mmCIF file of C-alpha atoms in Angstrom:
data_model
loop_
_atom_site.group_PDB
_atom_site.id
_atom_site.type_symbol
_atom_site.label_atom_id
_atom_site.label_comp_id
_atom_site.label_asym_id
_atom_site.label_seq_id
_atom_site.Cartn_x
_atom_site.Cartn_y
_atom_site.Cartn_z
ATOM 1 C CA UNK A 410 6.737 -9.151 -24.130
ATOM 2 C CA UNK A 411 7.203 -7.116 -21.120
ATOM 3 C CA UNK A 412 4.473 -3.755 -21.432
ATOM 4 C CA UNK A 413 4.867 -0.730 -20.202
ATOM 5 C CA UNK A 414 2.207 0.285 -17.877
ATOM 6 C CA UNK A 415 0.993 4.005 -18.079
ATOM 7 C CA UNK A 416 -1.963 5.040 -15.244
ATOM 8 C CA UNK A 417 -3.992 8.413 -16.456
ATOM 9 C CA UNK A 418 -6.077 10.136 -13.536
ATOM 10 C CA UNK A 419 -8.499 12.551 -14.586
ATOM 11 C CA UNK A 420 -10.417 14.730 -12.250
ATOM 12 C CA UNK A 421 -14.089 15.170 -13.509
ATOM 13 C CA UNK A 422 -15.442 17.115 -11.094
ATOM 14 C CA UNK A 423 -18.441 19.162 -12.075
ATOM 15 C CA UNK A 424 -15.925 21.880 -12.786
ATOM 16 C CA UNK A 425 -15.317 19.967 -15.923
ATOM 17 C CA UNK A 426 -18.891 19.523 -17.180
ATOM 18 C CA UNK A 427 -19.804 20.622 -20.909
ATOM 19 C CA UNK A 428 -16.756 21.797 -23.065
ATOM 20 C CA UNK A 429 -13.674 20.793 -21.038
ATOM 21 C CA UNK A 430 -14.681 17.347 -20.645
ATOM 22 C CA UNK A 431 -15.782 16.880 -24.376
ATOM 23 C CA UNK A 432 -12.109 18.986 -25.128
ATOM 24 C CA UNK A 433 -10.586 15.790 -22.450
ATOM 25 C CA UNK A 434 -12.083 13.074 -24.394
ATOM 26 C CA UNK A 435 -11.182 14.492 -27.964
ATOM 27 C CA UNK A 436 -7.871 14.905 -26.641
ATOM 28 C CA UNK A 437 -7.576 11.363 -25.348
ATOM 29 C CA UNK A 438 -8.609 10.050 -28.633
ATOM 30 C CA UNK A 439 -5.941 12.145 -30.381
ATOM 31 C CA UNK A 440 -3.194 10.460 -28.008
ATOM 32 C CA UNK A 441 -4.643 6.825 -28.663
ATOM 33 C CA UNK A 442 -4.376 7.532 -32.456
ATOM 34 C CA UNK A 443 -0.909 8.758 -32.058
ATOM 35 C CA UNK A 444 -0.075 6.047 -30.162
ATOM 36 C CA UNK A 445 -1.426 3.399 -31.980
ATOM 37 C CA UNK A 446 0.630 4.752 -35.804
ATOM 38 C CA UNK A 447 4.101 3.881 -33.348
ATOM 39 C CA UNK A 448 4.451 -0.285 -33.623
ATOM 40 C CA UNK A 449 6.422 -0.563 -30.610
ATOM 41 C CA UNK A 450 3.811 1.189 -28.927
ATOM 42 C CA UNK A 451 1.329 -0.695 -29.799
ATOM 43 C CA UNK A 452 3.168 -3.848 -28.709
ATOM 44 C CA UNK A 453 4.198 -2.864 -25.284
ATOM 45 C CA UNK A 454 2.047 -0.077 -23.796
ATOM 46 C CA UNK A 455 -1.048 -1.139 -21.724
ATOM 47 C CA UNK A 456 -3.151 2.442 -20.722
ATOM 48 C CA UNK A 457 -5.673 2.406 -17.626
ATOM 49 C CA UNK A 458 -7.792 5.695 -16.964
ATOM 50 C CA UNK A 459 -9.180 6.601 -13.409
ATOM 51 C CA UNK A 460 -11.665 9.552 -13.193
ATOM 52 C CA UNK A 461 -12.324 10.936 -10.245
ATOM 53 C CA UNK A 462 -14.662 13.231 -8.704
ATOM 54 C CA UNK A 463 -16.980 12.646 -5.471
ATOM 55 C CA UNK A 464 -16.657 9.203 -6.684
ATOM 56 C CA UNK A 465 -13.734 7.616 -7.756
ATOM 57 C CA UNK A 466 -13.714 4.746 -10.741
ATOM 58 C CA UNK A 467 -11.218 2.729 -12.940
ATOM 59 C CA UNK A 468 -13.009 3.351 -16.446
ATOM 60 C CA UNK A 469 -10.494 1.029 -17.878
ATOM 61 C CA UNK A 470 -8.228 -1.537 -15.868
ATOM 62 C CA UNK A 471 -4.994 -1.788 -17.546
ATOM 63 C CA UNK A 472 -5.863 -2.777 -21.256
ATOM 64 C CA UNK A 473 -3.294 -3.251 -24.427
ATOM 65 C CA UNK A 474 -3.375 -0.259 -27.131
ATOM 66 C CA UNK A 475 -4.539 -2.738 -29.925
ATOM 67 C CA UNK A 476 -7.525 -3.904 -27.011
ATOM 68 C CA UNK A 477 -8.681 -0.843 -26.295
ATOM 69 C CA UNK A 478 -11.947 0.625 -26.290
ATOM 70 C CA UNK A 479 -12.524 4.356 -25.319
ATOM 71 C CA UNK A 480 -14.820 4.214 -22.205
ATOM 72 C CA UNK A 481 -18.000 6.622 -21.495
ATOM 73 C CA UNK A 482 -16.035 9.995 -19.142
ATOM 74 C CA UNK A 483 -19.150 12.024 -17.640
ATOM 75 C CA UNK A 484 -19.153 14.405 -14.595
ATOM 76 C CA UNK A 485 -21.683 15.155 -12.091
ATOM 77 C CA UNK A 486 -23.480 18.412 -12.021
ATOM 78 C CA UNK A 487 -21.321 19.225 -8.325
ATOM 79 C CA UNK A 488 -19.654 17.675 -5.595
ATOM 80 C CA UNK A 489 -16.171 17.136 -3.890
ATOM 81 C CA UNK A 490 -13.181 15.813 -5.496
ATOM 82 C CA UNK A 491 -11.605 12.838 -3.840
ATOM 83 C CA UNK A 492 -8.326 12.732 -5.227
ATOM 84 C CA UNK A 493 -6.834 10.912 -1.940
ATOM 85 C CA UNK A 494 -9.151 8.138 -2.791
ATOM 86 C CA UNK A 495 -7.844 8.097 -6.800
ATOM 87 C CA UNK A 496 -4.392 7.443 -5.635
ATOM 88 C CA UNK A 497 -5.536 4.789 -3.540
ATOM 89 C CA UNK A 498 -7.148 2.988 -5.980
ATOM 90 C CA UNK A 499 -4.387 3.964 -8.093
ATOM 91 C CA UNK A 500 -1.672 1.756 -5.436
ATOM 92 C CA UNK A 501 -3.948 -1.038 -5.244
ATOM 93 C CA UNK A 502 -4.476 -1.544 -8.999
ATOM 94 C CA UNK A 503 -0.805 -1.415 -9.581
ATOM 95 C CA UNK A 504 -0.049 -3.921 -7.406
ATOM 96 C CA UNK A 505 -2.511 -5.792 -8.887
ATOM 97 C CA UNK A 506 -2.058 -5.310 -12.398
ATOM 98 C CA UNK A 507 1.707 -4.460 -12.912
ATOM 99 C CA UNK A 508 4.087 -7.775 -13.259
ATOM 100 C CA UNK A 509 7.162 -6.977 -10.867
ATOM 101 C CA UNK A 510 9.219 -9.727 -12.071
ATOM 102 C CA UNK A 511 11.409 -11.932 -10.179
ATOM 103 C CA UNK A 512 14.873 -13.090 -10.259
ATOM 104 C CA UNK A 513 14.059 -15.551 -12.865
ATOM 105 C CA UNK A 514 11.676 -13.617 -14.569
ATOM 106 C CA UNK A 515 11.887 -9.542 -16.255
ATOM 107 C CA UNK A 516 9.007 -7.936 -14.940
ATOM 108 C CA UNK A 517 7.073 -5.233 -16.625
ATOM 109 C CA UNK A 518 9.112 -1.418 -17.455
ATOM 110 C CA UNK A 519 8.629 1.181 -14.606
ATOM 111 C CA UNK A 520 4.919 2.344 -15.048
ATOM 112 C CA UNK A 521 3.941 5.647 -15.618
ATOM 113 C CA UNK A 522 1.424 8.325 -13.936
ATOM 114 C CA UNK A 523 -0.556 11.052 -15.624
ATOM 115 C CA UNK A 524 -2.304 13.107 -13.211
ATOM 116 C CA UNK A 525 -4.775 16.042 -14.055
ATOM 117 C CA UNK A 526 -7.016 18.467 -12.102
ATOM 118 C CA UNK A 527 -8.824 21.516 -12.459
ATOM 119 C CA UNK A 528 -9.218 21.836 -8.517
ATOM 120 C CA UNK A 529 -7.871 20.750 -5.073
ATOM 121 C CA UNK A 530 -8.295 17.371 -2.998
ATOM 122 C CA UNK A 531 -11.387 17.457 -0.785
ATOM 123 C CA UNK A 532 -9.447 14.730 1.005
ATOM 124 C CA UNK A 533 -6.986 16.038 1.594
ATOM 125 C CA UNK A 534 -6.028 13.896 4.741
ATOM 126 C CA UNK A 535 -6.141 10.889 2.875
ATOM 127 C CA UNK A 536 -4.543 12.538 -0.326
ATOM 128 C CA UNK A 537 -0.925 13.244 1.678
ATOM 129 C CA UNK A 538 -1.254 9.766 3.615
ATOM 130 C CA UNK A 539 -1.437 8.577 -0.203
ATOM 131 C CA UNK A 540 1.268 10.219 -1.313
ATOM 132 C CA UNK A 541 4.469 8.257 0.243
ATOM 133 C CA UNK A 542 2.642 5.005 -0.774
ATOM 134 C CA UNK A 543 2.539 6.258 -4.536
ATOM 135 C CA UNK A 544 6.213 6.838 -4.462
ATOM 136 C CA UNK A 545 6.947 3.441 -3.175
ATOM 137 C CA UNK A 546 5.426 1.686 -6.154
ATOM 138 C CA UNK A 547 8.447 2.927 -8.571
ATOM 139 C CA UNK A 548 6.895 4.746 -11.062
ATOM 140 C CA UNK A 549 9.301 5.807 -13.621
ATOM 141 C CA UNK A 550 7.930 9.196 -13.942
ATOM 142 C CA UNK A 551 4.779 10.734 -12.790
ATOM 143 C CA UNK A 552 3.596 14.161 -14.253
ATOM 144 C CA UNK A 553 0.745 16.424 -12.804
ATOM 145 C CA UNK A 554 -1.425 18.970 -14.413
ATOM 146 C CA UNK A 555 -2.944 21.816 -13.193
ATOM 147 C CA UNK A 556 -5.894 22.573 -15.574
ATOM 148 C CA UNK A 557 -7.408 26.312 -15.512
ATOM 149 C CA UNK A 558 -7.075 29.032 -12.902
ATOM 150 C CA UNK A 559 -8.588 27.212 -9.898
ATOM 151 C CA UNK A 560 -6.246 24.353 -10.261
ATOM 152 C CA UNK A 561 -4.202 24.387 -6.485
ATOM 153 C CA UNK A 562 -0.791 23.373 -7.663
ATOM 154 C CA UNK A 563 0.399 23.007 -3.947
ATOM 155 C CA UNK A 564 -0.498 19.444 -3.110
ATOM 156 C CA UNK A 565 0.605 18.422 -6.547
ATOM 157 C CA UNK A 566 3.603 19.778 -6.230
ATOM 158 C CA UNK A 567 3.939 17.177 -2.947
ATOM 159 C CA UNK A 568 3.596 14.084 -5.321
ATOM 160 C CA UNK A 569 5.748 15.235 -7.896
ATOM 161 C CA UNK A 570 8.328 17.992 -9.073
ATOM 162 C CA UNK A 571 7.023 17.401 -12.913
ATOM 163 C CA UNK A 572 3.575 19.638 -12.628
ATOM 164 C CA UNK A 573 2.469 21.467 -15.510
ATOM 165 C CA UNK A 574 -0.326 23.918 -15.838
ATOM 166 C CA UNK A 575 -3.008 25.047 -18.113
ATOM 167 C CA UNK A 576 -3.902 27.917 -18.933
ATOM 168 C CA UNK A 577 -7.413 27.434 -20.583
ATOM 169 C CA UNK A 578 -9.016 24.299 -20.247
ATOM 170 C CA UNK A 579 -10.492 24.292 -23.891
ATOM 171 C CA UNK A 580 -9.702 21.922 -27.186
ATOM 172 C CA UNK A 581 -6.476 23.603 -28.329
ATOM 173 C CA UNK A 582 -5.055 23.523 -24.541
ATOM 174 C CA UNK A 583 -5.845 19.857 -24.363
ATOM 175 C CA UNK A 584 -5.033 18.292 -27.496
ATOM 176 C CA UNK A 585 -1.882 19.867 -27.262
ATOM 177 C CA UNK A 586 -1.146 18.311 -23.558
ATOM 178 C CA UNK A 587 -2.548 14.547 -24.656
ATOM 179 C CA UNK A 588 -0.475 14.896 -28.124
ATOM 180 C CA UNK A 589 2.412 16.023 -25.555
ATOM 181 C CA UNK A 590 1.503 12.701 -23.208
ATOM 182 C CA UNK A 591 1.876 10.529 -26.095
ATOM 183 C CA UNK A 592 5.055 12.060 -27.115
ATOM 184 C CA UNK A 593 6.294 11.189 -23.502
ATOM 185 C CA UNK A 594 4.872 7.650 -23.838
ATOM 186 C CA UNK A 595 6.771 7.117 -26.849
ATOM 187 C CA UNK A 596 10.188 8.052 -25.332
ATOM 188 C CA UNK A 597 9.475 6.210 -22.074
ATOM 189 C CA UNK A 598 9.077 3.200 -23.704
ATOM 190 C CA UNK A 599 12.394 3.500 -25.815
ATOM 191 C CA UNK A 600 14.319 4.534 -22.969
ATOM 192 C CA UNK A 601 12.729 2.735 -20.196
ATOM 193 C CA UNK A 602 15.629 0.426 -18.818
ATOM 194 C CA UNK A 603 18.164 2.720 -20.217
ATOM 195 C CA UNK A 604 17.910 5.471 -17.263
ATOM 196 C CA UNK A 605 16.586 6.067 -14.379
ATOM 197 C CA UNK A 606 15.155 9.242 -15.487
ATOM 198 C CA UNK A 607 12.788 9.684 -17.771
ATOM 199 C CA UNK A 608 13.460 12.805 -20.211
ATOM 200 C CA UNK A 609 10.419 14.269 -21.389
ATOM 201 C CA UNK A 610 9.786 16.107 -24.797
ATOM 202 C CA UNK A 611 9.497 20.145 -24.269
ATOM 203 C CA UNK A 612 6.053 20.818 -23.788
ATOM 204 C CA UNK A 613 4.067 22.554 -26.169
ATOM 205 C CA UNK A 614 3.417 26.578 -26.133
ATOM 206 C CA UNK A 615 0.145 26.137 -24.327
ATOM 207 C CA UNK A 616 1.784 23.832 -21.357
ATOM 208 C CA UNK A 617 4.043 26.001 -18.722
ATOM 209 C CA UNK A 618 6.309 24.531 -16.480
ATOM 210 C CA UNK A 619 5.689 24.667 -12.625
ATOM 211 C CA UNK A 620 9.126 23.446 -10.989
#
């Protein structure tokens, strides 16, 4: 069956230490769960989480819902936030992992991108030479979010029109953006094929709209 790739970047930079990561991770859990009660979901979707902060790591490479284990997310104490480097890694894993198809063959749906920071790109030279090659790899939606006051919408705002912002970046802000996530998993992957645009569910209260 073909899956339906979705690619979640999360910035733990040590801005994120103590309640905001442990608010990230409870929030993840809550979109896994969600995920997992919708069949179809759990037949086609295939999740992959890259953290970055001064260094940059796929926690989990692309891995099917009923597969999938919940990696360790920690953040260090300080330190920049190399969110050029994330989408780098980000290009070369989905040409690695993603199934293009052929003219014989259907290849996997248009993947999607989740993107959240609290912060800026400390390189940010290497973050806009990233951006055109992210666009080239199709993605059939990719949403940004700003998390908390010091998020710098800006160079989001060059990868995608779709950024979102957080208020708060405690439990209630972030359950209700993962819960939102796996809402917008659930229609990609009905309507993937259908459109070339991906409609996304109105976000919650707690989520404001940026463009």
């Amino acid at each position: 069956m073909r899956k339906l790739p979705v690619y979640l970047l999360i910035d733990t930079s040590g801005s994120m230490q103590g309640e905001p990561i442990e608010s990230v991770k409870v929030g993840l859990e809550a979109m896994l769960s969600s995920l997992r009660s919708d069949p179809y979901a759990l037949e086609t979707v295939n999740i992959s989480i890259i953290t970055f902060d001064r260094d940059v790591k796929q926690l989990l490479p692309l891995t099917p819902l009923d597969n999938l284990q919940m990696p360790d997310i920690t953040t260090p104490e300080s330190g920049p936030t190399h969110t050029g480097r994330a989408l780098q890694m980000l290009c070369e894993n989905v040409d690695r992992e993603v199934n293009r198809g052929s003219a014989e063959v259907k290849g996997d749906w248009m993947p999607l991108l989740f993107l959240m920071t609290d912060g800026k790109p400390s390189d940010i030279k290497l973050y806009r030479e990233m951006v055109p090659e992210v666009k080239k790899r199709n993605f059939g939606a990719i949403i940004a979010c700003a998390a908390g006051m010091k998020a710098d919408t800006e160079p989001l705002l060059q990868l995608t029109d779709r950024v979102y912002s957080l208020d708060t970046i405690d439990s209630t802000a972030f359950k209700s953006f993962f819960k939102w996530v796996s809402d917008s998993i659930g229609v990609g992957n009905r309507s993937m094929g259908a459109t070339d645009e991906l409609e996304l569910p109105p976000p919650p209260a707690e989520i404001n709209v940026l463009f």
